Amino acid sequence: MKRVLPPVALTLKRPVPSDIAVAQASVPRPISELAEDAGILKHELEPYGFTKAKVTLDIRDRLKDTPNGHMIVVTAITPTPLGEGKTTVTIGLSQALGAHLGKSVFTCIRQPSMGPTFGIKGGAAGGGYSQVIPMEDFNLHLTGDNHAITAANNLLAAGIDSRLLYEAKQQDDEKLIMGLCKKVDGVPVFSGYHLRRMARLGITATTPADLTPEQKRQVFRLDIDPNNITWNRVLDVNDKMLRKITVGLGDEEKFPRNTGFDIAVASEIMAVLALCNGLEDFRERARKMVVAFSTSGQPVTADDIGVAGALTVLMKDAVKPNLMQTLEGTPVLVHAGPFANIAHGNSSVIADQIALKLADYVVTEAGFGSDIGFEKNANIKTRASGFAPSCAVVVATVRALKMHGGGPKVVAGKGLDAVYKGENLELLRAGLPNLERHVKNVASYGIPVVVAINHFSTDTDAEVALVAEGAMKAGAFAAVKSTGWADGGLGVKDLGEAVVKACAQPSKFTHLYDLTDSIETKITKIAKSYGADGVDFSPEAAAKLKLFTELGYDNLPICMAKTHLSFSDQADLKGAPTGFRIMIRDMRASLGAGFVYPLVGTMRTMPGLPARPAFCDVDIDMATGRIEGLF
Amino acid sequence: MKRVLPPVALTLKRPVPSDIAVAQASVPRPISELAEDAGILKHELEPYGFTKAKVTLDIRDRLKDTPNGHMIVVTAITPTPLGEGKTTVTIGLSQALGAHLGKSVFTCIRQPSMGPTFGIKGGAAGGGYSQVIPMEDFNLHLTGDNHAITAANNLLAAGIDSRLLYEAKQQDDEKLIMGLCKKVDGVPVFSGYHLRRMARLGITATTPADLTPEQKRQVFRLDIDPNNITWNRVLDVNDKMLRKITVGLGDEEKFPRNTGFDIAVASEIMAVLALCNGLEDFRERARKMVVAFSTSGQPVTADDIGVAGALTVLMKDAVKPNLMQTLEGTPVLVHAGPFANIAHGNSSVIADQIALKLADYVVTEAGFGSDIGFEKNANIKTRASGFAPSCAVVVATVRALKMHGGGPKVVAGKGLDAVYKGENLELLRAGLPNLERHVKNVASYGIPVVVAINHFSTDTDAEVALVAEGAMKAGAFAAVKSTGWADGGLGVKDLGEAVVKACAQPSKFTHLYDLTDSIETKITKIAKSYGADGVDFSPEAAAKLKLFTELGYDNLPICMAKTHLSFSDQADLKGAPTGFRIMIRDMRASLGAGFVYPLVGTMRTMPGLPARPAFCDVDIDMATGRIEGLF
């Protein structure tokens, strides 16, 4: 039933060329052929050019009786700011399983944001001989899903402000209703979103004329507090000047209001896309999104603005996952890319649902360290998807562990200190507690943990052995060196074998907390998994705790907005810190995505550009048509 | 050689259902089959799903020896705010030529902006039985070209502000150079855009170290005047609160600056896309775009920011036109949609180039009345494309002519006065001078003019006859009733026959002005074609006249930014006004697009939403998957 695809052979060059050179040296298979081999029928595939395609959601209906494959979640230790190659291991593992171990495999990963691509970080297609191709399409527009999110997010924002202005301008309730309603023969009538608002308010009537004056105000005056609009605009670009802005300064508007732009992937719509199970569920969640509070403190939703249907229409193609391929011809579904620190950092439920029907092994990735992406995968995503991972892979590097052991600061864009380039077992040993805590934490969810030691050319055998020893002591099922960057799937074969064995283990997946726990209890349980002694709430956070409980948000999972650079809320507290408390500065709720997110420290939701942005090197060679400078 | 496609039969219903109902009742042909029939080879087509595809630019090389077909430009009289059905006539004419007259035909039209789609105006796919399908895709994301423009525009904006902040922060020139340059072995080196700037400045050197301190400042300090940044950010949404904003208010930035957002289609990048002849030309034009002036008044370009290559990469797919189809199965290229009042309002040169090779008749549309879109087609677009129209179609309606004759105000979203719904020959006759001036103006370019009387059900035969008589008196080649909305191509057969005859006429296309004319002379010639006695310049405009002449911009064509609702600069001056002067308030230059644009009155570059935006009715029927509420 499940398909093993014909492998695409790699010619490994030494030294390993740049990511873009490796990617451009390969010829992707026509996506329609790859899809056919993977078991996707012709009418279930919407090609976007020759190397990418959307998969329609009805494939799930056709395959509903096929048993699910194994879900393998790739996570990591606490990374350096450079990242520890989680995507490279994810892709390499898929290439190993599919092209070297004869397994039926799919990869499900996130679509990157173009902000970092043109900023400092570069792309996110993996690296070296473990990549998704074409890396240019992957890192740029792909099929436009991030653009659809941007359009939807900003249509809603414009709708909120337009409503705010209109209500301020129109003080006569009867005229207000005339303006806001559809008219039949000149008489205002209710739309569906009015009726749903009335249901929430406990008001019944068949026409606006039936409402009492008080009810008219309740139904039609959203009475948005301009100082309590929680919905920001977004752009898929690193633009720090937009972090804090004043809008409404035009002569016609004269309604100044402070707000800001976030990066597009931080939009709640992205979090919703990743967690929904289809277009109808998307609309249901979109309706619930709280975008502001009224002057009396009542939540105002996207449905109150009357825009949830239009948002759904804007997302009608974006809900379909994007099919691409690895360098060795294994299929990849790229879908959704929610910000990992203020949202859940995991690719979409829909892509997983499809991949689990098509393959025996589905490899996915959860953003940052296990305290961030994996915790949210386990406690948020699995609750939305209804299925659990069979096994987790924790990616560790000698570099990051040396940093945790007390090595000098690692800074993006600056050269690495010498300790990271030669053997230093002492520093490495001192860093192992970070790995150990990640392994223990992940194992506590009841699944086997395989540690992937993502190998750099300067790592010595003794260093690798030491990491493996530490991992096994902490309770890992296996700890295996992985050289996917240099060797492609061939270098991840051992890891692949360990993962296959791990998936055959009995697993009894369990959550860290119950949804019925109070918000405070849930946060405390998560904080304790970080090694914290407990949790403190600022007065703002304590007020939200009370408000959210009153509003019934206390039955939602928690999405901690915390730095990914430490288990604690202090980015420079490395290793496996103890004896600290977690301070909750404030709390927000994403009612559409369905989680409460406590802000631990100040999370930046709009990155900036460096002095010399990555875009300076990006160009096209007009003779060959090749893109240059992406990395 | 040139292909006549098999017609798709229409079943005409009475009364004519809504646009979306008509569109959804039709089944589009698979786009790959349509493309094959149209003479596009398999490798020249990049399908995006089953109903839209991109056509690769190399098709032009294959067909370079094929003679061009006839270009037919559809323009109009001065419209009411409701529009007079120019797109409906354009599509209907194509359906008539292809499906009823056995001709080889292509349509080239603009991609609409999603702002108006969700605002007041609705979509732009034509109407009734003359539409591009699927109208949902046409009116929404299509293949993402507008999103690519938004991304490119805003990457450049972020780059400008980031550079501004960095130069302000880094007062030490040596450190500035270290930050701005790529380093080889720790030593800063020039990039291509540095060398191009140096060439403009007349500075030669091989490394930054060779520069004198003064030269270092000249090359590396752009010294952007924060009060003279002419590049705005854009969004494809009607968001009036973004018209005037203050950015840079964040604690880290602390660099407040007033700016604003325009609608995406008003971006110069859109104007460039429409006028360029390929990716290399795009890059050349992108490099030239002036985005700001330095404190000493020197232009700062996109190339100075180092971003032109990245912009080109972002546009690599957007330069390819999008293939769709009409209700009767004739091929349509949808490509670019520049704002018609501050830009040139015409679809792309590239799409025309391809269509003219594939078809004997290419029908295209130029935005608003002939004083706006057609004048810019004739004097800007034909200069970029190198080919001229064989014939023009001027669309007239009884409704608009009655308005010009003194009928009551026509307002979008409000009901029409009774005079527009019954015969009123007197009012109509009084409005004919507007038609006559449009016909004479267009004919003065040396091409035959066919008047299309776009018929509404309330128009009487006597009214139609009166319009035809007026048109012929003004020098039209023919004047023909057109009922494409109600009857599809069948209702535009007579117009099609007239157009075929007109194209067979000898034509000697001529421009209204020479590029070597001074800016003042060019503007005056255009203003006189409006009926004005002359032109006045505000002090600001006069200063720009001097500056632009000094900077060498005086050899560019002129793109008048004027209201489309009157020949004059007063929207309420209807008919064929005389005895007025045109006041040039200010002037700007689009160096990438290659035109100077005088601002005649205040042009709004960011529309707003009404009290009840069109998005309120947009939704999906989850049972059928059909989109509702687009129009």
GROMACS .gro file of N, CA, C and O in nm, chain A residues 470-532:
model
  252
  470GLY      N    1   2.674   1.052   2.739
  470GLY     CA    2   2.585   1.137   2.819
  470GLY      C    3   2.439   1.114   2.784
  470GLY      O    4   2.351   1.108   2.872
  471ALA      N    5   2.413   1.100   2.656
  471ALA     CA    6   2.276   1.079   2.611
  471ALA      C    7   2.220   0.949   2.665
  471ALA      O    8   2.107   0.944   2.715
  472MET      N    9   2.300   0.842   2.658
  472MET     CA   10   2.252   0.712   2.702
  472MET      C   11   2.228   0.712   2.853
  472MET      O   12   2.131   0.657   2.902
  473LYS      N   13   2.319   0.778   2.926
  473LYS     CA   14   2.302   0.788   3.071
  473LYS      C   15   2.170   0.857   3.106
  473LYS      O   16   2.106   0.825   3.205
  474ALA      N   17   2.133   0.955   3.024
  474ALA     CA   18   2.011   1.031   3.052
  474ALA      C   19   1.886   0.953   3.013
  474ALA      O   20   1.774   0.998   3.040
  475GLY      N   21   1.905   0.837   2.949
  475GLY     CA   22   1.788   0.755   2.917
  475GLY      C   23   1.751   0.751   2.771
  475GLY      O   24   1.639   0.710   2.736
  476ALA      N   25   1.841   0.795   2.683
  476ALA     CA   26   1.811   0.789   2.540
  476ALA      C   27   1.800   0.644   2.495
  476ALA      O   28   1.867   0.555   2.549
  477PHE      N   29   1.716   0.620   2.397
  477PHE     CA   30   1.703   0.486   2.338
  477PHE      C   31   1.828   0.455   2.255
  477PHE      O   32   1.875   0.341   2.249
  478ALA      N   33   1.884   0.557   2.192
  478ALA     CA   34   2.007   0.544   2.114
  478ALA      C   35   2.067   0.682   2.097
  478ALA      O   36   1.998   0.783   2.112
  479ALA      N   37   2.196   0.686   2.065
  479ALA     CA   38   2.262   0.814   2.036
  479ALA      C   39   2.358   0.788   1.920
  479ALA      O   40   2.446   0.704   1.930
  480VAL      N   41   2.334   0.858   1.811
  480VAL     CA   42   2.399   0.821   1.686
  480VAL      C   43   2.455   0.944   1.616
  480VAL      O   44   2.390   1.048   1.608
  481LYS      N   45   2.575   0.928   1.564
  481LYS     CA   46   2.637   1.036   1.485
  481LYS      C   47   2.564   1.050   1.351
  481LYS      O   48   2.525   0.951   1.290
  482SER      N   49   2.548   1.175   1.308
  482SER     CA   50   2.473   1.202   1.186
  482SER      C   51   2.554   1.299   1.100
  482SER      O   52   2.592   1.406   1.146
  483THR      N   53   2.584   1.257   0.977
  483THR     CA   54   2.665   1.344   0.890
  483THR      C   55   2.589   1.378   0.761
  483THR      O   56   2.644   1.371   0.651
  484GLY      N   57   2.463   1.412   0.777
  484GLY     CA   58   2.379   1.441   0.661
  484GLY      C   59   2.425   1.561   0.579
  484GLY      O   60   2.407   1.565   0.458
  485TRP      N   61   2.483   1.660   0.645
  485TRP     CA   62   2.530   1.778   0.572
  485TRP      C   63   2.638   1.738   0.470
  485TRP      O   64   2.630   1.775   0.354
  486ALA      N   65   2.733   1.656   0.515
  486ALA     CA   66   2.845   1.617   0.427
  486ALA      C   67   2.809   1.500   0.336
  486ALA      O   68   2.855   1.493   0.223
  487ASP      N   69   2.724   1.410   0.384
  487ASP     CA   70   2.706   1.282   0.315
  487ASP      C   71   2.563   1.253   0.270
  487ASP      O   72   2.536   1.147   0.214
  488GLY      N   73   2.470   1.344   0.295
  488GLY     CA   74   2.331   1.316   0.259
  488GLY      C   75   2.276   1.200   0.340
  488GLY      O   76   2.324   1.172   0.451
  489GLY      N   77   2.179   1.130   0.286
  489GLY     CA   78   2.113   1.020   0.357
  489GLY      C   79   2.208   0.911   0.401
  489GLY      O   80   2.189   0.849   0.507
  490LEU      N   81   2.313   0.888   0.322
  490LEU     CA   82   2.412   0.786   0.357
  490LEU      C   83   2.471   0.812   0.495
  490LEU      O   84   2.496   0.719   0.572
  491GLY      N   85   2.490   0.939   0.527
  491GLY     CA   86   2.549   0.975   0.656
  491GLY      C   87   2.449   0.973   0.770
  491GLY      O   88   2.483   1.003   0.884
  492VAL      N   89   2.324   0.939   0.740
  492VAL     CA   90   2.221   0.939   0.845
  492VAL      C   91   2.156   0.800   0.853
  492VAL      O   92   2.054   0.780   0.916
  493LYS      N   93   2.221   0.704   0.786
  493LYS     CA   94   2.168   0.567   0.783
  493LYS      C   95   2.158   0.506   0.923
  493LYS      O   96   2.057   0.447   0.959
  494ASP      N   97   2.265   0.523   1.001
  494ASP     CA   98   2.265   0.468   1.137
  494ASP      C   99   2.153   0.529   1.219
  494ASP      O  100   2.082   0.459   1.293
  495LEU      N  101   2.138   0.658   1.206
  495LEU     CA  102   2.029   0.726   1.279
  495LEU      C  103   1.895   0.670   1.232
  495LEU      O  104   1.806   0.643   1.314
  496GLY      N  105   1.883   0.652   1.101
  496GLY     CA  106   1.759   0.599   1.046
  496GLY      C  107   1.727   0.461   1.104
  496GLY      O  108   1.612   0.433   1.141
  497GLU      N  109   1.830   0.376   1.114
  497GLU     CA  110   1.808   0.242   1.171
  497GLU      C  111   1.764   0.250   1.316
  497GLU      O  112   1.674   0.177   1.360
  498ALA      N  113   1.827   0.339   1.391
  498ALA     CA  114   1.790   0.357   1.532
  498ALA      C  115   1.645   0.406   1.544
  498ALA      O  116   1.569   0.361   1.630
  499VAL      N  117   1.607   0.496   1.455
  499VAL     CA  118   1.471   0.551   1.459
  499VAL      C  119   1.368   0.443   1.425
  499VAL      O  120   1.263   0.434   1.489
  500VAL      N  121   1.400   0.361   1.326
  500VAL     CA  122   1.308   0.252   1.291
  500VAL      C  123   1.288   0.158   1.410
  500VAL      O  124   1.175   0.119   1.443
  501LYS      N  125   1.399   0.128   1.478
  501LYS     CA  126   1.388   0.042   1.597
  501LYS      C  127   1.307   0.111   1.707
  501LYS      O  128   1.225   0.049   1.774
  502ALA      N  129   1.333   0.237   1.724
  502ALA     CA  130   1.262   0.312   1.829
  502ALA      C  131   1.111   0.313   1.802
  502ALA      O  132   1.029   0.299   1.894
  503CYS      N  133   1.075   0.329   1.674
  503CYS     CA  134   0.932   0.334   1.640
  503CYS      C  135   0.864   0.199   1.668
  503CYS      O  136   0.743   0.194   1.688
  504ALA      N  137   0.944   0.093   1.667
  504ALA     CA  138   0.886  -0.040   1.694
  504ALA      C  139   0.865  -0.063   1.843
  504ALA      O  140   0.801  -0.160   1.884
  505GLN      N  141   0.921   0.024   1.928
  505GLN     CA  142   0.903   0.013   2.074
  505GLN      C  143   0.758   0.044   2.111
  505GLN      O  144   0.694   0.126   2.044
  506PRO      N  145   0.711  -0.020   2.217
  506PRO     CA  146   0.580   0.022   2.265
  506PRO      C  147   0.591   0.165   2.319
  506PRO      O  148   0.689   0.198   2.386
  507SER      N  149   0.498   0.252   2.283
  507SER     CA  150   0.504   0.388   2.337
  507SER      C  151   0.369   0.422   2.397
  507SER      O  152   0.266   0.378   2.348
  508LYS      N  153   0.371   0.492   2.505
  508LYS     CA  154   0.244   0.537   2.563
  508LYS      C  155   0.258   0.686   2.588
  508LYS      O  156   0.298   0.730   2.695
  509PHE      N  157   0.220   0.757   2.484
  509PHE     CA  158   0.235   0.902   2.487
  509PHE      C  159   0.143   0.964   2.591
  509PHE      O  160   0.027   0.928   2.605
  510THR      N  161   0.197   1.060   2.664
  510THR     CA  162   0.120   1.126   2.768
  510THR      C  163   0.149   1.276   2.764
  510THR      O  164   0.254   1.317   2.717
  511HIS      N  165   0.053   1.357   2.809
  511HIS     CA  166   0.075   1.502   2.810
  511HIS      C  167   0.141   1.546   2.940
  511HIS      O  168   0.139   1.474   3.040
  512LEU      N  169   0.196   1.665   2.939
  512LEU     CA  170   0.260   1.720   3.058
  512LEU      C  171   0.156   1.772   3.157
  512LEU      O  172   0.178   1.773   3.277
  513TYR      N  173   0.043   1.819   3.103
  513TYR     CA  174  -0.061   1.873   3.191
  513TYR      C  175  -0.198   1.839   3.133
  513TYR      O  176  -0.209   1.804   3.015
  514ASP      N  177  -0.299   1.848   3.217
  514ASP     CA  178  -0.436   1.828   3.169
  514ASP      C  179  -0.497   1.962   3.132
  514ASP      O  180  -0.466   2.064   3.194
  515LEU      N  181  -0.585   1.960   3.036
  515LEU     CA  182  -0.651   2.086   2.998
  515LEU      C  183  -0.736   2.140   3.112
  515LEU      O  184  -0.758   2.261   3.121
  516THR      N  185  -0.781   2.051   3.197
  516THR     CA  186  -0.866   2.095   3.309
  516THR      C  187  -0.785   2.158   3.423
  516THR      O  188  -0.841   2.216   3.514
  517ASP      N  189  -0.652   2.144   3.417
  517ASP     CA  190  -0.569   2.216   3.516
  517ASP      C  191  -0.595   2.366   3.502
  517ASP      O  192  -0.626   2.413   3.393
  518SER      N  193  -0.577   2.439   3.611
  518SER     CA  194  -0.591   2.586   3.601
  518SER      C  195  -0.475   2.639   3.518
  518SER      O  196  -0.373   2.572   3.499
  519ILE      N  197  -0.492   2.761   3.467
  519ILE     CA  198  -0.384   2.823   3.388
  519ILE      C  199  -0.256   2.824   3.471
  519ILE      O  200  -0.148   2.789   3.423
  520GLU      N  201  -0.267   2.861   3.596
  520GLU     CA  202  -0.150   2.871   3.682
  520GLU      C  203  -0.081   2.735   3.698
  520GLU      O  204   0.042   2.724   3.691
  521THR      N  205  -0.161   2.630   3.716
  521THR     CA  206  -0.104   2.496   3.731
  521THR      C  207  -0.033   2.453   3.603
  521THR      O  208   0.078   2.398   3.606
  522LYS      N  209  -0.097   2.480   3.490
  522LYS     CA  210  -0.036   2.441   3.363
  522LYS      C  211   0.099   2.510   3.345
  522LYS      O  212   0.199   2.447   3.311
  523ILE      N  213   0.100   2.640   3.370
  523ILE     CA  214   0.225   2.716   3.353
  523ILE      C  215   0.331   2.664   3.449
  523ILE      O  216   0.448   2.648   3.414
  524THR      N  217   0.289   2.634   3.570
  524THR     CA  218   0.385   2.585   3.669
  524THR      C  219   0.445   2.451   3.627
  524THR      O  220   0.565   2.429   3.639
  525LYS      N  221   0.361   2.363   3.575
  525LYS     CA  222   0.414   2.234   3.530
  525LYS      C  223   0.516   2.252   3.418
  525LYS      O  224   0.620   2.184   3.415
  526ILE      N  225   0.486   2.343   3.327
  526ILE     CA  226   0.581   2.367   3.218
  526ILE      C  227   0.710   2.426   3.274
  526ILE      O  228   0.821   2.384   3.242
  527ALA      N  229   0.695   2.525   3.363
  527ALA     CA  230   0.813   2.593   3.420
  527ALA      C  231   0.900   2.493   3.494
  527ALA      O  232   1.024   2.500   3.487
  528LYS      N  233   0.838   2.400   3.563
  528LYS     CA  234   0.918   2.301   3.636
  528LYS      C  235   0.996   2.211   3.540
  528LYS      O  236   1.107   2.167   3.570
  529SER      N  237   0.938   2.186   3.422
  529SER     CA  238   1.013   2.108   3.323
  529SER      C  239   1.135   2.185   3.272
  529SER      O  240   1.230   2.128   3.223
  530TYR      N  241   1.131   2.318   3.287
  530TYR     CA  242   1.249   2.398   3.252
  530TYR      C  243   1.356   2.390   3.361
  530TYR      O  244   1.467   2.440   3.342
  531GLY      N  245   1.318   2.339   3.479
  531GLY     CA  246   1.409   2.339   3.593
  531GLY      C  247   1.382   2.452   3.691
  531GLY      O  248   1.457   2.471   3.787
  532ALA      N  249   1.274   2.525   3.667
  532ALA     CA  250   1.243   2.639   3.756
  532ALA      C  251   1.185   2.590   3.888
  532ALA      O  252   1.125   2.483   3.895
   0.00000   0.00000   0.00000
